[in-house]
Short mmCIF file of N, CA, C and O in Angstrom, two decimals:
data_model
loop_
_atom_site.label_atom_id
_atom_site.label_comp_id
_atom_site.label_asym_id
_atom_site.label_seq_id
_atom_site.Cartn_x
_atom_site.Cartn_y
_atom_site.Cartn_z
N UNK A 30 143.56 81.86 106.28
CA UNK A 30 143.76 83.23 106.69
C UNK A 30 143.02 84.18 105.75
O UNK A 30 142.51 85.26 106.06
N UNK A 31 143.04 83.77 104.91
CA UNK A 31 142.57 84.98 103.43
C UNK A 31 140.80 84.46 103.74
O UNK A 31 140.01 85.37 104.01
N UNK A 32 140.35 83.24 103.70
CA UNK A 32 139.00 83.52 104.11
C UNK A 32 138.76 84.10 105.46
O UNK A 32 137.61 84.52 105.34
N UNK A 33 139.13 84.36 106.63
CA UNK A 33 138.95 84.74 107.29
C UNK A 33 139.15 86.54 107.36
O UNK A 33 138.81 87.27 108.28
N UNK A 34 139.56 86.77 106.58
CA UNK A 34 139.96 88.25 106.08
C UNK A 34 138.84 88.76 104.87
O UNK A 34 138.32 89.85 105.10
N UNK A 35 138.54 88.23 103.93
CA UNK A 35 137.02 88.28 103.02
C UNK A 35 136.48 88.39 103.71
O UNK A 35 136.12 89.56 103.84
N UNK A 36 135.80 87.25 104.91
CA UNK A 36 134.95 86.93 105.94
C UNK A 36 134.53 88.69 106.59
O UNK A 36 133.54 89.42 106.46
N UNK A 37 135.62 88.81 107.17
CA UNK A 37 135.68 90.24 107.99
C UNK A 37 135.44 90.91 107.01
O UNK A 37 134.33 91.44 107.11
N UNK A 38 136.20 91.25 105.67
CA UNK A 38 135.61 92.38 104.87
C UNK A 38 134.13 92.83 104.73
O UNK A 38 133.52 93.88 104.88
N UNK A 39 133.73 91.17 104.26
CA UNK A 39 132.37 91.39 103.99
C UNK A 39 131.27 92.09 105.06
O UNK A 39 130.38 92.92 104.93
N UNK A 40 131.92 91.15 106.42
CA UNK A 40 130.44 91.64 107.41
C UNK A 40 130.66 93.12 107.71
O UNK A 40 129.65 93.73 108.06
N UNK A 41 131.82 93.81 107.63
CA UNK A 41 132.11 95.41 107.69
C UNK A 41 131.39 95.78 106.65
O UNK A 41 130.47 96.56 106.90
N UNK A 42 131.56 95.39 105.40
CA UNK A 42 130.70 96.12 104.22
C UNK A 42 129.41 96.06 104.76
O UNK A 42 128.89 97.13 105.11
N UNK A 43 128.61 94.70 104.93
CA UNK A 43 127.09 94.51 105.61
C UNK A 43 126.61 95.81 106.62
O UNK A 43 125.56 96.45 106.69
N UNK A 44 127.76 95.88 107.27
CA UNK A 44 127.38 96.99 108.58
C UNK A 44 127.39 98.37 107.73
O UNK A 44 126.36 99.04 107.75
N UNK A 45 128.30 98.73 107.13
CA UNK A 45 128.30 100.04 106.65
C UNK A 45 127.15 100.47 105.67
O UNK A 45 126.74 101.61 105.47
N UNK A 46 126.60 99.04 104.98
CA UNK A 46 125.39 99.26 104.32
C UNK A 46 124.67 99.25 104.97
O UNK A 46 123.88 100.14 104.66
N UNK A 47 124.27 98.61 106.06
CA UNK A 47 122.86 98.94 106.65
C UNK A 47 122.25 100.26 107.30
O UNK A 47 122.71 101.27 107.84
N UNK A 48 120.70 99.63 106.92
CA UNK A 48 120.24 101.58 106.71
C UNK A 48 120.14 101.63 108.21
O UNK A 48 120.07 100.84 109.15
N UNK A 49 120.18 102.89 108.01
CA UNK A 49 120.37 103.50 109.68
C UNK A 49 118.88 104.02 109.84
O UNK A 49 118.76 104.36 111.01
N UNK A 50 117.51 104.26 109.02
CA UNK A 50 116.51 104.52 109.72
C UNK A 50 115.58 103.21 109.81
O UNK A 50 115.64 102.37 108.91
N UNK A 51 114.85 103.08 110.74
CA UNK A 51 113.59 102.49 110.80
C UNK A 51 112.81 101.95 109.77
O UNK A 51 112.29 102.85 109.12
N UNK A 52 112.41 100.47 109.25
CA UNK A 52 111.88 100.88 108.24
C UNK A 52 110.32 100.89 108.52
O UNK A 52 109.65 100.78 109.55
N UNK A 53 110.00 101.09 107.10
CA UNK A 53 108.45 101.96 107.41
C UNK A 53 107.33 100.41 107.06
O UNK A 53 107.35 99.53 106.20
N UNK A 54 106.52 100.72 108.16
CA UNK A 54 105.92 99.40 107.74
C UNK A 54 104.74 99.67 106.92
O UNK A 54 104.48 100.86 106.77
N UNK A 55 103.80 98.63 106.25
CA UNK A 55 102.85 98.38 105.49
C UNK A 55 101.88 98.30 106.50
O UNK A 55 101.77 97.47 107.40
N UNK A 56 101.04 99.50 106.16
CA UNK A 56 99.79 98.89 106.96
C UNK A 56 98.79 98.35 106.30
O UNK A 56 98.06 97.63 106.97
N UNK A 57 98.43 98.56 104.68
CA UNK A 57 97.63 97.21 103.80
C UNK A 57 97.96 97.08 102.64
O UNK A 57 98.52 97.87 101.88
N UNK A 58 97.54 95.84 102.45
CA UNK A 58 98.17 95.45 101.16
C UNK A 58 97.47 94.26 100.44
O UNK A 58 97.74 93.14 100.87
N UNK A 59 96.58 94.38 99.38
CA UNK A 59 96.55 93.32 99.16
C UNK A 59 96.86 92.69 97.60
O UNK A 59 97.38 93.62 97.00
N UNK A 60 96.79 91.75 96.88
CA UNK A 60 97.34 91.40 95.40
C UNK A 60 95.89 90.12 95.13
O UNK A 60 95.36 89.33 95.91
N UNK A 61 95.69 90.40 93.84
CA UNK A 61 94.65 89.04 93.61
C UNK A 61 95.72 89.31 92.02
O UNK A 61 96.12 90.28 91.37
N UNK A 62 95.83 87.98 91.97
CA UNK A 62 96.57 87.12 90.49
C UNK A 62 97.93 87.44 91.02
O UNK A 62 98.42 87.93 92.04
N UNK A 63 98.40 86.85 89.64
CA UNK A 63 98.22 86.69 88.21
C UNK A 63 97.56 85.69 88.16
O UNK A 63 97.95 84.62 88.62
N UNK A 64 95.86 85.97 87.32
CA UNK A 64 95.17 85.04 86.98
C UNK A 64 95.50 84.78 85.96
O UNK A 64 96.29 85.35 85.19
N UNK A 65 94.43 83.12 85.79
CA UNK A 65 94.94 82.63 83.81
C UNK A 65 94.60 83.45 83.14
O UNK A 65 95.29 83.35 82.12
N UNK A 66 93.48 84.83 83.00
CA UNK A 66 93.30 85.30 81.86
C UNK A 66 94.28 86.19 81.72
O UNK A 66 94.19 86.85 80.68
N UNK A 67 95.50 86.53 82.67
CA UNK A 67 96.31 87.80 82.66
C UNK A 67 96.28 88.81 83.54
O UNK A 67 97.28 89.42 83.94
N UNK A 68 94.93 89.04 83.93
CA UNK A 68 94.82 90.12 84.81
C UNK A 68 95.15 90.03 86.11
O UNK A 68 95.26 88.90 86.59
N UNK A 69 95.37 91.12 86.87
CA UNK A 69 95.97 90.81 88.17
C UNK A 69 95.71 92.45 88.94
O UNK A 69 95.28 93.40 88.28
N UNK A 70 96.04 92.52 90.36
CA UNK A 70 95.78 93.70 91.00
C UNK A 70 96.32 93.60 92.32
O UNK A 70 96.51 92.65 93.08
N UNK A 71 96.54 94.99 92.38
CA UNK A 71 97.37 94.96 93.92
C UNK A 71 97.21 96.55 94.06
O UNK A 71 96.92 97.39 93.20
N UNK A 72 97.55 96.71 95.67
CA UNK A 72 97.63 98.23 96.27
C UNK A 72 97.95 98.06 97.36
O UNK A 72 97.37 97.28 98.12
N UNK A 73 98.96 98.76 97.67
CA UNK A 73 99.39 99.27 99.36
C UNK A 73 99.90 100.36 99.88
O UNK A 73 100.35 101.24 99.16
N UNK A 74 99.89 100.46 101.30
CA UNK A 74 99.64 101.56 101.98
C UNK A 74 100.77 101.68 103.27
O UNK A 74 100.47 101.34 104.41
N UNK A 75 101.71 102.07 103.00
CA UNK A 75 102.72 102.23 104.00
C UNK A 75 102.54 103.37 105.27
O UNK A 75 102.13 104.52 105.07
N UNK A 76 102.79 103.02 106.18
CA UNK A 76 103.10 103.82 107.63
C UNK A 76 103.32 105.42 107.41
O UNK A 76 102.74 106.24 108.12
N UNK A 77 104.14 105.76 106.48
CA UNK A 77 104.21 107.20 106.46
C UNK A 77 103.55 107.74 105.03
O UNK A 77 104.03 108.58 104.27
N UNK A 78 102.38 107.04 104.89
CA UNK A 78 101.68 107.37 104.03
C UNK A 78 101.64 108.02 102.41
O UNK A 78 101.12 108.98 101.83
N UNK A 79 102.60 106.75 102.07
CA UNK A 79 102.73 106.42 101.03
C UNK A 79 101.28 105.12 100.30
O UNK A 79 101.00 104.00 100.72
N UNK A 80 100.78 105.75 99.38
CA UNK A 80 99.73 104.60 98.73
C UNK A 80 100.13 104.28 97.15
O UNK A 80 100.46 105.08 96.27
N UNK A 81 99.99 103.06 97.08
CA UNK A 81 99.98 102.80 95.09
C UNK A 81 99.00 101.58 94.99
O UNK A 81 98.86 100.67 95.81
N UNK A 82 98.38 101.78 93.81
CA UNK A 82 97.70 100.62 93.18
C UNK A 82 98.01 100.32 91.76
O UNK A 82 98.69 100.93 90.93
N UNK A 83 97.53 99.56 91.72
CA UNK A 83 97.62 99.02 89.98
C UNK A 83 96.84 97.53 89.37
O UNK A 83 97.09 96.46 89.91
N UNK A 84 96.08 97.62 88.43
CA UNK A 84 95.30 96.73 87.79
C UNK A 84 95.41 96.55 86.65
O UNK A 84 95.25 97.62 86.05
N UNK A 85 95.65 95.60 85.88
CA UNK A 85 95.85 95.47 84.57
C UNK A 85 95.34 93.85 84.27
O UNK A 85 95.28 92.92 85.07
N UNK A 86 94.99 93.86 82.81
CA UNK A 86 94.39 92.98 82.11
C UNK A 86 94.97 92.52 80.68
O UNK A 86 96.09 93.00 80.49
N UNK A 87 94.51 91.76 79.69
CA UNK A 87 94.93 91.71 78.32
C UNK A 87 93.62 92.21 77.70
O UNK A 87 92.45 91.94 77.97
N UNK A 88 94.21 93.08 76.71
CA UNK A 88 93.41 93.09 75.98
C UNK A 88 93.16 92.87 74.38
O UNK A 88 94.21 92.95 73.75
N UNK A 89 92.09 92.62 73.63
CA UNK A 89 92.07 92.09 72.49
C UNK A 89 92.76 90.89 72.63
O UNK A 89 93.86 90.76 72.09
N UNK A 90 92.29 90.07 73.23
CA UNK A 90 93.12 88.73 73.55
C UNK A 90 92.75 87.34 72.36
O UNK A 90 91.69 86.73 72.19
N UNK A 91 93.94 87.20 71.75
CA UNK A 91 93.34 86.30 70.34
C UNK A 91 93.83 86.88 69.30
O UNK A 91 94.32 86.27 68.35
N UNK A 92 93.72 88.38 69.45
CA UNK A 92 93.80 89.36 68.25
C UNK A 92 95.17 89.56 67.65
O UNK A 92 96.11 88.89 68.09
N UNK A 93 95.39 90.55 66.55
CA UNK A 93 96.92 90.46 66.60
C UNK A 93 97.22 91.95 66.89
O UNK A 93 98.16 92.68 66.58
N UNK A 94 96.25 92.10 67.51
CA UNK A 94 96.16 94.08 68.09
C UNK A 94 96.60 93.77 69.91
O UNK A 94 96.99 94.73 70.58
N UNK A 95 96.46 92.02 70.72
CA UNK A 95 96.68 91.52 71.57
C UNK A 95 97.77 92.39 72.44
O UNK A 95 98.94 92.34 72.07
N UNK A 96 97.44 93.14 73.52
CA UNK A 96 98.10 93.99 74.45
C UNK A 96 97.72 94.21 75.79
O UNK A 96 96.61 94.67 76.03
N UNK A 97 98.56 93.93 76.74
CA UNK A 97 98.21 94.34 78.13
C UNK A 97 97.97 95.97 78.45
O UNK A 97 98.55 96.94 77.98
N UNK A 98 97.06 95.91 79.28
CA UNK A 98 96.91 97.43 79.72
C UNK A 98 96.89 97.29 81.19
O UNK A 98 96.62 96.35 81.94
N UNK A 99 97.32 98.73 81.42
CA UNK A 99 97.67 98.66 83.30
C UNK A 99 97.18 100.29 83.34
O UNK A 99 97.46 101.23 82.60
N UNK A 100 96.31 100.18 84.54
CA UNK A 100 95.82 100.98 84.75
C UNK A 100 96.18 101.71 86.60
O UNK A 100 95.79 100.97 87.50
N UNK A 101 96.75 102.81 86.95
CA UNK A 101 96.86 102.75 88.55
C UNK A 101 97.36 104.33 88.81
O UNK A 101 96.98 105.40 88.33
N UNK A 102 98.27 104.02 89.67
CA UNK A 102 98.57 105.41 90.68
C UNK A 102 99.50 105.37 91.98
O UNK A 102 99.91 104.39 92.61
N UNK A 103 99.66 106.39 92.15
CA UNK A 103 100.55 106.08 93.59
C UNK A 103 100.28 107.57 94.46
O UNK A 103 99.77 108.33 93.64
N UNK A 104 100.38 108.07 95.40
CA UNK A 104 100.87 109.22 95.73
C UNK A 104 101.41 109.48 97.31
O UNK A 104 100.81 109.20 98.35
N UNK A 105 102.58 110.02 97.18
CA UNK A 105 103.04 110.49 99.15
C UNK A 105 103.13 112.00 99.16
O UNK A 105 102.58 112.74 98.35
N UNK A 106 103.68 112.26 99.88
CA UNK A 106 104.43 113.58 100.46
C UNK A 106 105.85 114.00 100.08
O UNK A 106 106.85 113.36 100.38
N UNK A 107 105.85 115.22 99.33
CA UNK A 107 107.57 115.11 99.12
C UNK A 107 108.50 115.78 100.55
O UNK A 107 108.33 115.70 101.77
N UNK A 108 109.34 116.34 99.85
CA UNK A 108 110.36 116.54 101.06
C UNK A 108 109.88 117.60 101.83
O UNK A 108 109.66 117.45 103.03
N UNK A 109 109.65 118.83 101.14
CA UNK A 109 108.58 119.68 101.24
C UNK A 109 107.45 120.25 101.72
O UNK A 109 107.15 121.41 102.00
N UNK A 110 106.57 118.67 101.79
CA UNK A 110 105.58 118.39 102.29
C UNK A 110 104.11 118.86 100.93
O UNK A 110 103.00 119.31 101.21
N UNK A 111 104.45 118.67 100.08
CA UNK A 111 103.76 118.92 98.53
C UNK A 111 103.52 117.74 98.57
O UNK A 111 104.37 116.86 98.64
N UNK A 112 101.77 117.51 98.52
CA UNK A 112 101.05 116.18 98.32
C UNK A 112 101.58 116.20 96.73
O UNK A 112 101.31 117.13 95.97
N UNK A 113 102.48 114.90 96.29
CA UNK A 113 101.97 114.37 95.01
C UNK A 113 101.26 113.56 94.72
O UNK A 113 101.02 112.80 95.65
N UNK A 114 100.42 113.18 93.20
CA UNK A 114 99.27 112.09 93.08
C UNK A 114 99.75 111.72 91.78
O UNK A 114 100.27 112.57 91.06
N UNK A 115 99.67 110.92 91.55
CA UNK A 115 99.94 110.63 89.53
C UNK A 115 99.27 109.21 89.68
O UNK A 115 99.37 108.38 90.58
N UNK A 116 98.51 109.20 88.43
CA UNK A 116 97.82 108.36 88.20
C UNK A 116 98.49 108.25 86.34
O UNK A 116 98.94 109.12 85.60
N UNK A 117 98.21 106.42 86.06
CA UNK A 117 98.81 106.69 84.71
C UNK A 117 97.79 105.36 84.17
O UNK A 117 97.18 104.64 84.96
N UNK A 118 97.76 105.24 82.95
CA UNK A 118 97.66 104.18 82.19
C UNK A 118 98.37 103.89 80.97
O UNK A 118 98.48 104.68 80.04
N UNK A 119 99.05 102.18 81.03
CA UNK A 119 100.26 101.71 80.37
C UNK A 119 99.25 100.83 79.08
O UNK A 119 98.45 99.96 79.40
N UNK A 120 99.38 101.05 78.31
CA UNK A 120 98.86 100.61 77.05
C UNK A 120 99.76 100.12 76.00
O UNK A 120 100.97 100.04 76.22
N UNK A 121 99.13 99.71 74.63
CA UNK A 121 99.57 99.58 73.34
C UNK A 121 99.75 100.57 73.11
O UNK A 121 100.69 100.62 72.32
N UNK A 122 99.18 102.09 73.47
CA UNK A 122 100.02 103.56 73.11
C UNK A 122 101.25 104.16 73.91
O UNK A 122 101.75 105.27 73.72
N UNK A 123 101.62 103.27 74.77
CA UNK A 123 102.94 103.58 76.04
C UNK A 123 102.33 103.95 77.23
O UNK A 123 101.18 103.79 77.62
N UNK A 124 102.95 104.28 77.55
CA UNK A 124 102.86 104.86 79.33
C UNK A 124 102.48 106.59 79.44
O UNK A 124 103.08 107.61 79.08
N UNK A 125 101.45 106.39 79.99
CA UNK A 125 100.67 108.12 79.78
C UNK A 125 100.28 108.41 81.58
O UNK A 125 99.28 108.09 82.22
N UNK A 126 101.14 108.89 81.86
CA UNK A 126 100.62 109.65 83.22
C UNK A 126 100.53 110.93 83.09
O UNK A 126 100.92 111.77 82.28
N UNK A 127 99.77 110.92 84.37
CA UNK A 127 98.84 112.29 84.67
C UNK A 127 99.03 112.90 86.37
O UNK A 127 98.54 112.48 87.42
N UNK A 128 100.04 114.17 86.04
CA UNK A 128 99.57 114.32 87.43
C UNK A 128 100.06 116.21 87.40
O UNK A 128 100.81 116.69 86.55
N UNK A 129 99.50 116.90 88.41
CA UNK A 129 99.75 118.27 88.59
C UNK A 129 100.95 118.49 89.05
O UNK A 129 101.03 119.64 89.46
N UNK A 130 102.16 117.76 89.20
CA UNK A 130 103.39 118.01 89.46
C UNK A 130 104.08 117.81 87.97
O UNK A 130 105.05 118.48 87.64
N UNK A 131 103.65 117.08 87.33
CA UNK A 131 104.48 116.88 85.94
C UNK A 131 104.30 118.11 85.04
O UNK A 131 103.22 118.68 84.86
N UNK A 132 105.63 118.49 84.43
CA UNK A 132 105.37 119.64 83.49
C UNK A 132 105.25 118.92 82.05
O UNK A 132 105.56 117.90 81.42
N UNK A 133 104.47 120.38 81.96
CA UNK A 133 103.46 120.36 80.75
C UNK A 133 104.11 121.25 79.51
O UNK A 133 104.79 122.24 79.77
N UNK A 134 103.84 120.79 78.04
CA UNK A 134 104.52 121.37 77.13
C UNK A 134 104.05 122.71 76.92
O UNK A 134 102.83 122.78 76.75
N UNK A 135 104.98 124.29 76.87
CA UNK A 135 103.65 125.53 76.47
C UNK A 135 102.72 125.57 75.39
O UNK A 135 102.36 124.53 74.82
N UNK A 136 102.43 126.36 75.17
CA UNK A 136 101.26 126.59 73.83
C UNK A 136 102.20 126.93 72.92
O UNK A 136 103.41 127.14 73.05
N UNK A 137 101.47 126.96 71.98
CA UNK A 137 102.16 127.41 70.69
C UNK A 137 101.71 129.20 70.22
O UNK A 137 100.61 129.66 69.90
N UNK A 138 103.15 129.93 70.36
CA UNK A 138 102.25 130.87 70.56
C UNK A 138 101.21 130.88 68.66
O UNK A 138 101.18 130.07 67.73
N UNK A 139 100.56 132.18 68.91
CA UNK A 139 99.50 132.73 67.61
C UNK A 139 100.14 132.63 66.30
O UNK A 139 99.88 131.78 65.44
N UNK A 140 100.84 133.40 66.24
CA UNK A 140 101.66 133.56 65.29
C UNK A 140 102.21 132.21 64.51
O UNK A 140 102.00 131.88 63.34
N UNK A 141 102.92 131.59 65.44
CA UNK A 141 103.82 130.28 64.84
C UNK A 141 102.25 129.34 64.66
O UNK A 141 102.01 128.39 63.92
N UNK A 142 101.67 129.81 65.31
CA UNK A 142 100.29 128.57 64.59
C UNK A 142 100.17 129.04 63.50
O UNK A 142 100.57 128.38 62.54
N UNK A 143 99.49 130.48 63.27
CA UNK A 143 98.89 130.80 62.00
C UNK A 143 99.99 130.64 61.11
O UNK A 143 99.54 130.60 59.97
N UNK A 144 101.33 130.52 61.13
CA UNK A 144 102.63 130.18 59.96
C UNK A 144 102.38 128.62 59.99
O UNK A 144 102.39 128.09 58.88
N UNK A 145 102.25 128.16 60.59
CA UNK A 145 101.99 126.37 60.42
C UNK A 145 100.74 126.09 59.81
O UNK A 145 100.82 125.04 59.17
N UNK A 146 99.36 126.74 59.73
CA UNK A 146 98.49 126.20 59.50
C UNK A 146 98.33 126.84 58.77
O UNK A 146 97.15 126.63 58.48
N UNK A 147 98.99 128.24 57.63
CA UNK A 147 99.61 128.83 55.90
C UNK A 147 100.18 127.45 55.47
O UNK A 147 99.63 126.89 54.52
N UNK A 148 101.22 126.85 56.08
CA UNK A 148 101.78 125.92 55.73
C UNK A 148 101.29 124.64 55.21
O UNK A 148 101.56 124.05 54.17
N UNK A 149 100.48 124.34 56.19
CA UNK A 149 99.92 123.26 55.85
C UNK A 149 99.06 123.49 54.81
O UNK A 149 98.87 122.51 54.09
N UNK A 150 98.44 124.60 54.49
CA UNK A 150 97.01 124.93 53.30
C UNK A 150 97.92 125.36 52.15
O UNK A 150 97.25 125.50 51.12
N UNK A 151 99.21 125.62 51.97
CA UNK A 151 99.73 125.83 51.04
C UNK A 151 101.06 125.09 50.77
O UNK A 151 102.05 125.81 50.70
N UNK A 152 101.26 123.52 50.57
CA UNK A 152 102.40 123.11 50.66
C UNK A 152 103.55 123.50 49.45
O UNK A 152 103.05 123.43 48.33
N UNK A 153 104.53 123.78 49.48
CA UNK A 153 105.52 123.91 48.38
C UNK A 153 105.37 122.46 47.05
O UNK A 153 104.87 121.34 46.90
N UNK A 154 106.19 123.46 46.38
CA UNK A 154 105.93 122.43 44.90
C UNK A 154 107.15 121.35 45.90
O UNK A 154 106.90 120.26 46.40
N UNK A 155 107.85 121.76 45.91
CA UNK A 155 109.07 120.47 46.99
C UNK A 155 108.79 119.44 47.47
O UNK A 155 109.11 118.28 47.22
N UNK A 156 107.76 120.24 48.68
CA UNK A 156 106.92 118.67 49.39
C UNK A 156 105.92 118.05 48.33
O UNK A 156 105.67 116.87 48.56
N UNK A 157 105.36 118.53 47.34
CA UNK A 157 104.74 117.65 46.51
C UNK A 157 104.68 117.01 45.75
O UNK A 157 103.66 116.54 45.25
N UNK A 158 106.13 116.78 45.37
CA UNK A 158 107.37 115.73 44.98
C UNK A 158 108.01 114.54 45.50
O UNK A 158 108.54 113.54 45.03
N UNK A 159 107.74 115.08 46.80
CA UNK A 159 108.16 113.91 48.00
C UNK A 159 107.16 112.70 47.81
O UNK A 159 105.95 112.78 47.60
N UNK A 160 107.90 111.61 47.92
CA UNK A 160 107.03 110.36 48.65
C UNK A 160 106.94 110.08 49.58
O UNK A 160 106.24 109.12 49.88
#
């Protein structure tokens, strides 16, 4: 009785999870690797015009500087209808994307520069104590 009651729970949960739209199909796609040297690549292109790619390799391979890098992008439509694009590359320096929707840090205004760069040309006896 009790499996037959799980039983039912579950396929009600199944139903209540399933998505209620359409899904969106792939219209290309293709992947080459993971080859032996590491590198590998792929990109696809969904129905409501969504695209991403990505390529990456090792680099300095042998070395003890030895690091993968990935190089790619993606971009759709938001809700909006605002084309986004971001393109990034994943390195031994982290993950650095680039795109005109991401905010950007302000300037520094004049002032607080020219007090930072007094600063720097004149350090205190304090900091020159420090190790």
């Amino acid at each position: 009785m009790y499996t037959s009651l799980v039983t039912l729970i579950a396929l009600a949960a199944c139903a209540v999870a399933a998505p209620a739209d359409e899904p969106i199909l792939i219209v290309s796609q293709s992947q080459d690797g993971p080859n032996p040297d590491g590198s590998y690549k792929w990109s696809y292109e969904t129905a409501n015009g969504i695209k991403a790619e990505e390529e990456g390799h090792l680099e300095d391979a042998g070395s003890e500087n030895e690091a993968m890098k990935a190089e790619g992008g993606f971009s759709y439509s938001s809700d909006d209808g605002q084309a986004i694009s971001l393109t990034y590359v994943a390195d031994k320096n982290g993950f650095q994307p680039v795109g005109a929707h991401l905010p950007t840090t302000p300037e520094i205004p004049p002032l607080i520069l020219k007090a930072l760069e007094w600063n720097a040309a004149h350090p205190s006896k304090d900091d020159e104590n420090q190790v």
